[in-house]
PDB file of C-alpha atoms in Angstrom:
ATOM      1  CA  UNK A   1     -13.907  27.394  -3.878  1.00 53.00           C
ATOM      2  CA  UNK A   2     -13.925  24.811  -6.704  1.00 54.00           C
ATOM      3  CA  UNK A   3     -10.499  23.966  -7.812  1.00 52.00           C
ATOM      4  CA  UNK A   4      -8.649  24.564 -10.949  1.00 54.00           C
ATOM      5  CA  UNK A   5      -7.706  21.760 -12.875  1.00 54.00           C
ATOM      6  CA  UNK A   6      -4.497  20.533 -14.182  1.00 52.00           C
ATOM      7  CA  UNK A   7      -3.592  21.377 -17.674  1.00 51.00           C
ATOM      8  CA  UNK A   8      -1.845  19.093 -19.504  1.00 49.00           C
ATOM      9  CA  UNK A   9       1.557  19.894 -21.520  1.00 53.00           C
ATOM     10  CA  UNK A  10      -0.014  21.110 -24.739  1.00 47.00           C
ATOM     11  CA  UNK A  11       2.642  19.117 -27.024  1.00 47.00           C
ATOM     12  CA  UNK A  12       1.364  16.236 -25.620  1.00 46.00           C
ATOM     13  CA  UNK A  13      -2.280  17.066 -25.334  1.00 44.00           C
ATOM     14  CA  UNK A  14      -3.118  14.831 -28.513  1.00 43.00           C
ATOM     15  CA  UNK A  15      -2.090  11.827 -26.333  1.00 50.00           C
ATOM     16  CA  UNK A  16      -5.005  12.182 -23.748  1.00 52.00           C
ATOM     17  CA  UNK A  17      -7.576  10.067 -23.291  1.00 53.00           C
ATOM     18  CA  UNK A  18     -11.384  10.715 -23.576  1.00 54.00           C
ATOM     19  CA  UNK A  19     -12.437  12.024 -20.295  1.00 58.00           C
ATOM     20  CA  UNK A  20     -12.802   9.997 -17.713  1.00 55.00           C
ATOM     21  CA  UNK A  21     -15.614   8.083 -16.990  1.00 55.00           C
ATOM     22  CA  UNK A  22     -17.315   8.093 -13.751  1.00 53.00           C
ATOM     23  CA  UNK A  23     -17.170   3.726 -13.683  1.00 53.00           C
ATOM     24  CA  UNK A  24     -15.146   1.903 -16.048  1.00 52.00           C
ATOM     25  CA  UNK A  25     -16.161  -0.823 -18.192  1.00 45.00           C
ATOM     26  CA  UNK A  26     -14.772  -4.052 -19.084  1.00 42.00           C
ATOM     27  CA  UNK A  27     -12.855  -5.231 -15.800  1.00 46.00           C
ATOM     28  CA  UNK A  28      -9.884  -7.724 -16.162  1.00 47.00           C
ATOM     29  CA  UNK A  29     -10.545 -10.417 -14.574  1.00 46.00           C
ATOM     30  CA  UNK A  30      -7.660 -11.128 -11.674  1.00 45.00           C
ATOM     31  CA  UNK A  31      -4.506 -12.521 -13.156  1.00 43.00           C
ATOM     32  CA  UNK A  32      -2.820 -15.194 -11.118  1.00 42.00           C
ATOM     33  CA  UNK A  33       0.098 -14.754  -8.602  1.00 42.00           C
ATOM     34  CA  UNK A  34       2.910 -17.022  -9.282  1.00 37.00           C
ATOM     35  CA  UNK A  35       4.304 -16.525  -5.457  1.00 42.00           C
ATOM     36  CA  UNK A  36       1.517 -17.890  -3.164  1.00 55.00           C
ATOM     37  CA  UNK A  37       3.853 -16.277  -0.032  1.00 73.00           C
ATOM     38  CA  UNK A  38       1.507 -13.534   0.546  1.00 77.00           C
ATOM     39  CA  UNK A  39      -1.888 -15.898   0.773  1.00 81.00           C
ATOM     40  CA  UNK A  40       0.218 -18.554   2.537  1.00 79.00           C
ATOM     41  CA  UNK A  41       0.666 -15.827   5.552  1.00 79.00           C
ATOM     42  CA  UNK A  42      -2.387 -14.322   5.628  1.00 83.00           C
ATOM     43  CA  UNK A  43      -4.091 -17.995   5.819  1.00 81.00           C
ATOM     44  CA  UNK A  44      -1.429 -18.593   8.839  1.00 79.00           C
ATOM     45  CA  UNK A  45      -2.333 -15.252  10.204  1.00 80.00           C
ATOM     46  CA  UNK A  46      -6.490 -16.471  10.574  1.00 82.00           C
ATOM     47  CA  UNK A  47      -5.396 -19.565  12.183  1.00 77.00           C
ATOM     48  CA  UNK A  48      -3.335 -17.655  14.716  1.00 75.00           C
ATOM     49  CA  UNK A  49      -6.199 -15.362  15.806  1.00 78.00           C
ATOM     50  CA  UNK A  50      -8.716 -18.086  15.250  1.00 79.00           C
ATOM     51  CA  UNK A  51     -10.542 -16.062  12.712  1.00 86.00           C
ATOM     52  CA  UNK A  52     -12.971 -17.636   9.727  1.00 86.00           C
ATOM     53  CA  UNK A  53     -13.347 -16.436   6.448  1.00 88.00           C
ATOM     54  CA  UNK A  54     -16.611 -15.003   7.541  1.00 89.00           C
ATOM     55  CA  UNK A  55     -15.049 -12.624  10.561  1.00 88.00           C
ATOM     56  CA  UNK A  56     -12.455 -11.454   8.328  1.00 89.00           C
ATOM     57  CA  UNK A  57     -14.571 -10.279   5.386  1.00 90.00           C
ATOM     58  CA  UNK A  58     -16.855  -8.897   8.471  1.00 90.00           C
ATOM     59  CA  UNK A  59     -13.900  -7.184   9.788  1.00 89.00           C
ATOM     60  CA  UNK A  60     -12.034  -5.957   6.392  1.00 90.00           C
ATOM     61  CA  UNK A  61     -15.229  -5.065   4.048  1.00 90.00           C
ATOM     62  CA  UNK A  62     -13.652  -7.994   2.293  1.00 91.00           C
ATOM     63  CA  UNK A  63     -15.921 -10.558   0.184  1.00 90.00           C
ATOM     64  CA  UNK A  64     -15.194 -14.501   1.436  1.00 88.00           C
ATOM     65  CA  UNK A  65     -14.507 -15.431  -1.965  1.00 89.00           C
ATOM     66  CA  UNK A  66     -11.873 -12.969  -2.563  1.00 89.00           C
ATOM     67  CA  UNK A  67     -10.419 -13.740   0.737  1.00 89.00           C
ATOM     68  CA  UNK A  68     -10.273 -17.537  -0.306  1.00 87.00           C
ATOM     69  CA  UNK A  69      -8.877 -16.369  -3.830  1.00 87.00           C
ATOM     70  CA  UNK A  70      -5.705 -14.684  -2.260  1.00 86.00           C
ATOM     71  CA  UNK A  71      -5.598 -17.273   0.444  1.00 84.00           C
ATOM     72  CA  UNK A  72      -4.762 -20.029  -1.790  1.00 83.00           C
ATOM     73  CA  UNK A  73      -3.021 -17.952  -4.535  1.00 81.00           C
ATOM     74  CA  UNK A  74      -5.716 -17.612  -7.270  1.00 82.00           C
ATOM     75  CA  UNK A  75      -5.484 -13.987  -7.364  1.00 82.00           C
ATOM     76  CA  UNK A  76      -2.866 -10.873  -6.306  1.00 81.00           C
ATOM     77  CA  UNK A  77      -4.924  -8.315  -4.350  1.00 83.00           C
ATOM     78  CA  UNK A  78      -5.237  -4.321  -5.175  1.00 81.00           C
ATOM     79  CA  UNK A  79      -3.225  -2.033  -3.014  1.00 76.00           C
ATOM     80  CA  UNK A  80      -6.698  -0.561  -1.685  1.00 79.00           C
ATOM     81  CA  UNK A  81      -7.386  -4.508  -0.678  1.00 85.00           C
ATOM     82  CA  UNK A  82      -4.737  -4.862   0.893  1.00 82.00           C
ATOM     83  CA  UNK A  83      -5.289  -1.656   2.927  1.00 81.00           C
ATOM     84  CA  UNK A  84      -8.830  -2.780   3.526  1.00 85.00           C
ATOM     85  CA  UNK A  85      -6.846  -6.289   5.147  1.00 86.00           C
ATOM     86  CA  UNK A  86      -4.507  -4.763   7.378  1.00 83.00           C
ATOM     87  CA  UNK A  87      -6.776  -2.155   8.752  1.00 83.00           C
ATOM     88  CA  UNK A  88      -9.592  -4.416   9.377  1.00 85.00           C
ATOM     89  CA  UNK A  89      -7.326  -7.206  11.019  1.00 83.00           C
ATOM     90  CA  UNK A  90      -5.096  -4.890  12.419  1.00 78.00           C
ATOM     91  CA  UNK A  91      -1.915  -6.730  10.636  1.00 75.00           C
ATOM     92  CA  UNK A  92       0.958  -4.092   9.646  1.00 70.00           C
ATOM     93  CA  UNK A  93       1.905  -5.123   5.664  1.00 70.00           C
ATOM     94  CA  UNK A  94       5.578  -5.929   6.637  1.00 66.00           C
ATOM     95  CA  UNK A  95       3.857  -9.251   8.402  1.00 65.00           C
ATOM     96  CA  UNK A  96       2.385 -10.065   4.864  1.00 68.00           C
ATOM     97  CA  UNK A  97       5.151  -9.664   2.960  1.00 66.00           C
ATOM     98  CA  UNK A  98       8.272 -10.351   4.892  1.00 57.00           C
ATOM     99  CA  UNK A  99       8.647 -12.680   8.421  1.00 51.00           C
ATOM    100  CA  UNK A 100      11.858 -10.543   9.451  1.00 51.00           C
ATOM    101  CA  UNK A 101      10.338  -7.559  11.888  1.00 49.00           C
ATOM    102  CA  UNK A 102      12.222  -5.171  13.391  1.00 45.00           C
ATOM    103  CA  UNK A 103       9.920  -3.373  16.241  1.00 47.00           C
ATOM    104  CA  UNK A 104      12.876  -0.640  17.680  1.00 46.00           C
ATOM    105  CA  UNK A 105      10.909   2.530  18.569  1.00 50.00           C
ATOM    106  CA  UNK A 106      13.432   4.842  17.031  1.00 55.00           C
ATOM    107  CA  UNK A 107      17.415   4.802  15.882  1.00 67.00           C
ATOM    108  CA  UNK A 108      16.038   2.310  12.748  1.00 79.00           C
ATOM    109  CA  UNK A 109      17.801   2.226   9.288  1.00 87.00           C
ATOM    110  CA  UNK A 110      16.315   0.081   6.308  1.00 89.00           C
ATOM    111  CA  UNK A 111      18.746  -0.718   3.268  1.00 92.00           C
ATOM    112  CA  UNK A 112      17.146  -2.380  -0.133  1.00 92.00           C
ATOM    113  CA  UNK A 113      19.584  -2.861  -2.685  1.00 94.00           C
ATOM    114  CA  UNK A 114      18.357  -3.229  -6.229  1.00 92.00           C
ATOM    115  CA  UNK A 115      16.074  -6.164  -7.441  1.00 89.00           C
ATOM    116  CA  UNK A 116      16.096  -6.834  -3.717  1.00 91.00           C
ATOM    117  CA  UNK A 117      12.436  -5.510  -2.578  1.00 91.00           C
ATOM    118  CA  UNK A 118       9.587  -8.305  -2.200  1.00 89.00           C
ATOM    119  CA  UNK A 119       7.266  -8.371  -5.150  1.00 89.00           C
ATOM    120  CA  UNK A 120       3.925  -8.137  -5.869  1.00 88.00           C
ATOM    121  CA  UNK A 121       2.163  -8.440  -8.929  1.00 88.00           C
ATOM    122  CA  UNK A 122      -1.199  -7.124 -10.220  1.00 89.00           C
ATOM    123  CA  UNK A 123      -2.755  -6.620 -13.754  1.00 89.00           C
ATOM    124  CA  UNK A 124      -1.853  -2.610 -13.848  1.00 93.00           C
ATOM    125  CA  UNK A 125       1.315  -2.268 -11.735  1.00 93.00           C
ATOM    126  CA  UNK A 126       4.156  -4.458 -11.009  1.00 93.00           C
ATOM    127  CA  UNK A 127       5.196  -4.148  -7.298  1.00 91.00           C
ATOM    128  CA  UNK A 128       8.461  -3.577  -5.370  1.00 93.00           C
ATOM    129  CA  UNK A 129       8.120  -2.906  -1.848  1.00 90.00           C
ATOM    130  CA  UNK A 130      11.287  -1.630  -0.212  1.00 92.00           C
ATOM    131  CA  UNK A 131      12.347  -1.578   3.838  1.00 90.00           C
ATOM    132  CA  UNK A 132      10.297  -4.502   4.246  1.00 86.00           C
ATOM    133  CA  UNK A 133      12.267  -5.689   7.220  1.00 85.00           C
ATOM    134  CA  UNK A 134      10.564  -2.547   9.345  1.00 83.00           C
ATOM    135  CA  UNK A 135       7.405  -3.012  10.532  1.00 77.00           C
ATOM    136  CA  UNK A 136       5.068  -0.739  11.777  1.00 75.00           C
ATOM    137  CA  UNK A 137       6.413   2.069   9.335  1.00 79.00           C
ATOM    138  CA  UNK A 138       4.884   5.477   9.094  1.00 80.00           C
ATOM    139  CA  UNK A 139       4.636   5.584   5.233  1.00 87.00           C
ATOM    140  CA  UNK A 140       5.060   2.794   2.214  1.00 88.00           C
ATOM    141  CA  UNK A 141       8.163   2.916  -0.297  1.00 93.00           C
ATOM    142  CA  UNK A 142       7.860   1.022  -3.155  1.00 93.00           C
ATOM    143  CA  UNK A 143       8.473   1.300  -6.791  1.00 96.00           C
ATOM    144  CA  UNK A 144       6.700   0.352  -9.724  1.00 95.00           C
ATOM    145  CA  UNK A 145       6.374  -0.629 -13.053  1.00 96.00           C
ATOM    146  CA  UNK A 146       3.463   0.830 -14.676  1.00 97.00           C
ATOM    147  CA  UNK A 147       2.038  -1.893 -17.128  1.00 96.00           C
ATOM    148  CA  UNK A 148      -1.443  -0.661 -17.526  1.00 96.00           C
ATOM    149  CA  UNK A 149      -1.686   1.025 -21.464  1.00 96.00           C
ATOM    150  CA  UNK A 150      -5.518   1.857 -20.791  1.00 94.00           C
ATOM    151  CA  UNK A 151      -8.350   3.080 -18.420  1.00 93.00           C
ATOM    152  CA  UNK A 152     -10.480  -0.446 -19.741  1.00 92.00           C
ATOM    153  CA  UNK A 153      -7.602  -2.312 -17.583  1.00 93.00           C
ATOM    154  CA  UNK A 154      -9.090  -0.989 -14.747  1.00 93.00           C
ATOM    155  CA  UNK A 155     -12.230  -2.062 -12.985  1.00 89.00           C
ATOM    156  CA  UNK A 156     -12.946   1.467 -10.927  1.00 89.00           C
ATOM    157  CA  UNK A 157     -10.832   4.031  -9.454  1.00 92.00           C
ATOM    158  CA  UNK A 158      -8.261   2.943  -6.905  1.00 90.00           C
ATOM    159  CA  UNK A 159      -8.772   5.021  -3.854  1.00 87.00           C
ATOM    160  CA  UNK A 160      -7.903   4.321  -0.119  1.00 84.00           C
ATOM    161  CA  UNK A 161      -6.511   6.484   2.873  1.00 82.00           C
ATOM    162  CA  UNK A 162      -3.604   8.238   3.183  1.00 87.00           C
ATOM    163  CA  UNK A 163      -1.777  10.912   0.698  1.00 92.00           C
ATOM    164  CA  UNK A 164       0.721   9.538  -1.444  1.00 94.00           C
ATOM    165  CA  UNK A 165       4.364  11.300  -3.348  1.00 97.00           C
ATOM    166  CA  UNK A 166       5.214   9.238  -6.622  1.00 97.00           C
ATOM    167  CA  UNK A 167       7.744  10.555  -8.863  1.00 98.00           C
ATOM    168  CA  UNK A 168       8.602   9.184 -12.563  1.00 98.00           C
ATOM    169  CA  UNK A 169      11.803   7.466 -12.766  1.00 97.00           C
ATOM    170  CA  UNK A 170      12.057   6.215 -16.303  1.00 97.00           C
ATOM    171  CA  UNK A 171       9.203   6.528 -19.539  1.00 97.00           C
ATOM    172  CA  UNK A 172       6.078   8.327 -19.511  1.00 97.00           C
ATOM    173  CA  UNK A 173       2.608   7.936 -17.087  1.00 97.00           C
ATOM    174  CA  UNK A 174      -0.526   9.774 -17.720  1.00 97.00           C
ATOM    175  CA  UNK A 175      -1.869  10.277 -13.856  1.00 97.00           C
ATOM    176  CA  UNK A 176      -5.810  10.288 -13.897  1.00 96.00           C
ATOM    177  CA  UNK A 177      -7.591  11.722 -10.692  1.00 94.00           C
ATOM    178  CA  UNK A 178     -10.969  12.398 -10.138  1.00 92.00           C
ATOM    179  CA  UNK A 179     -11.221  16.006  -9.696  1.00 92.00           C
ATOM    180  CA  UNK A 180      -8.295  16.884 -12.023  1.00 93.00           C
ATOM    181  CA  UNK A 181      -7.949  16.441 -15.512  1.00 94.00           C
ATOM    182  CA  UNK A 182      -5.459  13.910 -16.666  1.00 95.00           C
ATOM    183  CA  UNK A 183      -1.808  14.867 -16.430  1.00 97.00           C
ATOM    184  CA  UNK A 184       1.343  13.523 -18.415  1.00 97.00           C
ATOM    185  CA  UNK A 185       4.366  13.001 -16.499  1.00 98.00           C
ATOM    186  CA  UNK A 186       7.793  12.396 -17.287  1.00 97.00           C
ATOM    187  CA  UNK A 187      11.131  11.050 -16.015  1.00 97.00           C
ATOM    188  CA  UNK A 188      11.887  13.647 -13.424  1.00 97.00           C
ATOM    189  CA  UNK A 189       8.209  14.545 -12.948  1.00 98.00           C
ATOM    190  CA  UNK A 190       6.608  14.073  -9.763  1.00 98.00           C
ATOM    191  CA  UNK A 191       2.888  14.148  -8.583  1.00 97.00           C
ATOM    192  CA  UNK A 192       1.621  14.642  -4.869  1.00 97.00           C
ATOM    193  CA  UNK A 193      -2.092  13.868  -3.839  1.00 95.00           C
ATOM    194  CA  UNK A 194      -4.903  12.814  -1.877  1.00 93.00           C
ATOM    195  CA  UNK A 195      -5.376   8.808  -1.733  1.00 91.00           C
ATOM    196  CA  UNK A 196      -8.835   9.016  -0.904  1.00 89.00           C
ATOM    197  CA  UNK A 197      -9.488  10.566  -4.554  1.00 92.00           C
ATOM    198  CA  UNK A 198     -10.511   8.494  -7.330  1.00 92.00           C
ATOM    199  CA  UNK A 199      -6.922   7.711  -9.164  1.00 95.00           C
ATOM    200  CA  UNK A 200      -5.018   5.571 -11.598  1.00 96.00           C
ATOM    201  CA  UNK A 201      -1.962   5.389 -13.880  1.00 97.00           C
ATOM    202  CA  UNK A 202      -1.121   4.036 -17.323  1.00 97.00           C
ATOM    203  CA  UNK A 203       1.938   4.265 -19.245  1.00 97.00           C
ATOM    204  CA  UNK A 204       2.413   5.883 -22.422  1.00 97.00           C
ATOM    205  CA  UNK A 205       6.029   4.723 -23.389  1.00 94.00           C
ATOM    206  CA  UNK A 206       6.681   1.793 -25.319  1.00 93.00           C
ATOM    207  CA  UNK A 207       8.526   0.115 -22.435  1.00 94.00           C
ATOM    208  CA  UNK A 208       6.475  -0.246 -19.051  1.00 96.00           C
ATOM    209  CA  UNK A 209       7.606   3.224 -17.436  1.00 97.00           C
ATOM    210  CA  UNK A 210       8.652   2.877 -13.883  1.00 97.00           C
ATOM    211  CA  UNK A 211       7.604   5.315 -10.778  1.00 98.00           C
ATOM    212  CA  UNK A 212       9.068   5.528  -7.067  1.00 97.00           C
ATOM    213  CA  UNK A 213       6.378   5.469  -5.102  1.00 94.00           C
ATOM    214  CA  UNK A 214       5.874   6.445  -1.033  1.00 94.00           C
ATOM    215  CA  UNK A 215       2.531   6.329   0.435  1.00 91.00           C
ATOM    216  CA  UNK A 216       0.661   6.888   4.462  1.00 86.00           C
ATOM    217  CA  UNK A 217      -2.489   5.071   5.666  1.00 71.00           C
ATOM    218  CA  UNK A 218      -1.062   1.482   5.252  1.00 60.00           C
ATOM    219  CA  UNK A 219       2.287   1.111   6.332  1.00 42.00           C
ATOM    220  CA  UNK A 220       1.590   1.601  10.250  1.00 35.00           C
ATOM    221  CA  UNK A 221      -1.291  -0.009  11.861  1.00 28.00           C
ATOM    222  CA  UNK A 222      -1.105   1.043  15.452  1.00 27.00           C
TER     223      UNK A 222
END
């Protein structure tokens, strides 16, 4: 049974955007990191395992150059990259972002107090991932600052595995998915869906709205 789409509020259905395109155009190029932490640990990581450039692309899906590019802070990977890195190395994300680990089985507590989550920061959303000191989690927290304002800022959709829960904590995001037709969502608004559909977010408010955001397929590498 084909499924229904998602109308959109019809005060705001002026603010839409054309429909979607299948591909994107005009992809921005990658906008430099100023915290080379993350490349710093996935460079230590190789050496550990006594991996090369080559058997880590081979293992991720990941091209060499891109590899190199994080490695040595030229560029801040996608979430989906990142996925594609610690599935294909086998790496849980804490060990990327953080070098506290907690490994207790069960009985574990995580508290992030504000401005206190590890950053990361790409050309659409600005990054802050929270309980970083657990490893081996079975979803991802993390909230975010929506500073994309248009489709064009996008290369392609973002899709990876999992499901993920978002939910609008300040301004206004217009949530395009590949199936659906675009959706405006406000503070108090929340959205629930599969990762492995086409999807991405812009903001429509004047100031970069901001979004907590939970999501499976990433956190735990087992």
């Amino acid at each position: 049974m084909a499924k229904k789409a998602i109308k959109p509020r019809t005060s705001a259905a002026a603010q839409l955007s054309p429909p979607v395109p299948a591909r994107f155009s005009a992809p921005r190029p990658a906008k430099e990191d100023t915290s080379v932490d993350l490349g710093q640990r996935l460079k230590r990581m190789r050496f550990d395992n006594g991996w090369t450039l080559e058997d880590v692309s081979q293992r991720t899906g990941v091209s060499r150059s891109t590899l190199s590019k994080i490695e040595n802070g030229q560029m801040s990977p996608t979430y989906d990259v990142l996925q594609k890195i610690v599935r294909g190395t086998g790496l849980d994300i804490v060990e990327l972002f953080d070098t506290r680990q907690q490994s207790a089985p069960f009985g574990r507590c995580s508290i992030t107090r504000r401005g206190e989550g590890r950053s990361h920061q790409t050309a659409t959303y600005h990054y802050e991932l929270l309980a970083t000191d657990l490893a081996h989690k079975q979803i991802l927290p993390f909230k975010s600052r929506v500073v994309a304002r248009s489709l064009d800022e996008f290369p392609n959709w973002v899709r990876h595995q999992g499901e993920e829960f978002l939910c609008v904590l300040s301004g206004r995001i217009q949530l395009h998915t590949e199936f659906y037709a675009p959706v405006i969502l406000e503070a108090g608004d929340s959205a629930y869906f599969d990762s492995k559909m086409g999807h991405a977010i812009i903001s429509l408010s004047r100031e970069d709205a901001e979004i907590i955001w939970t999501c499976t397929g990433i956190a735990s590498i087992e």
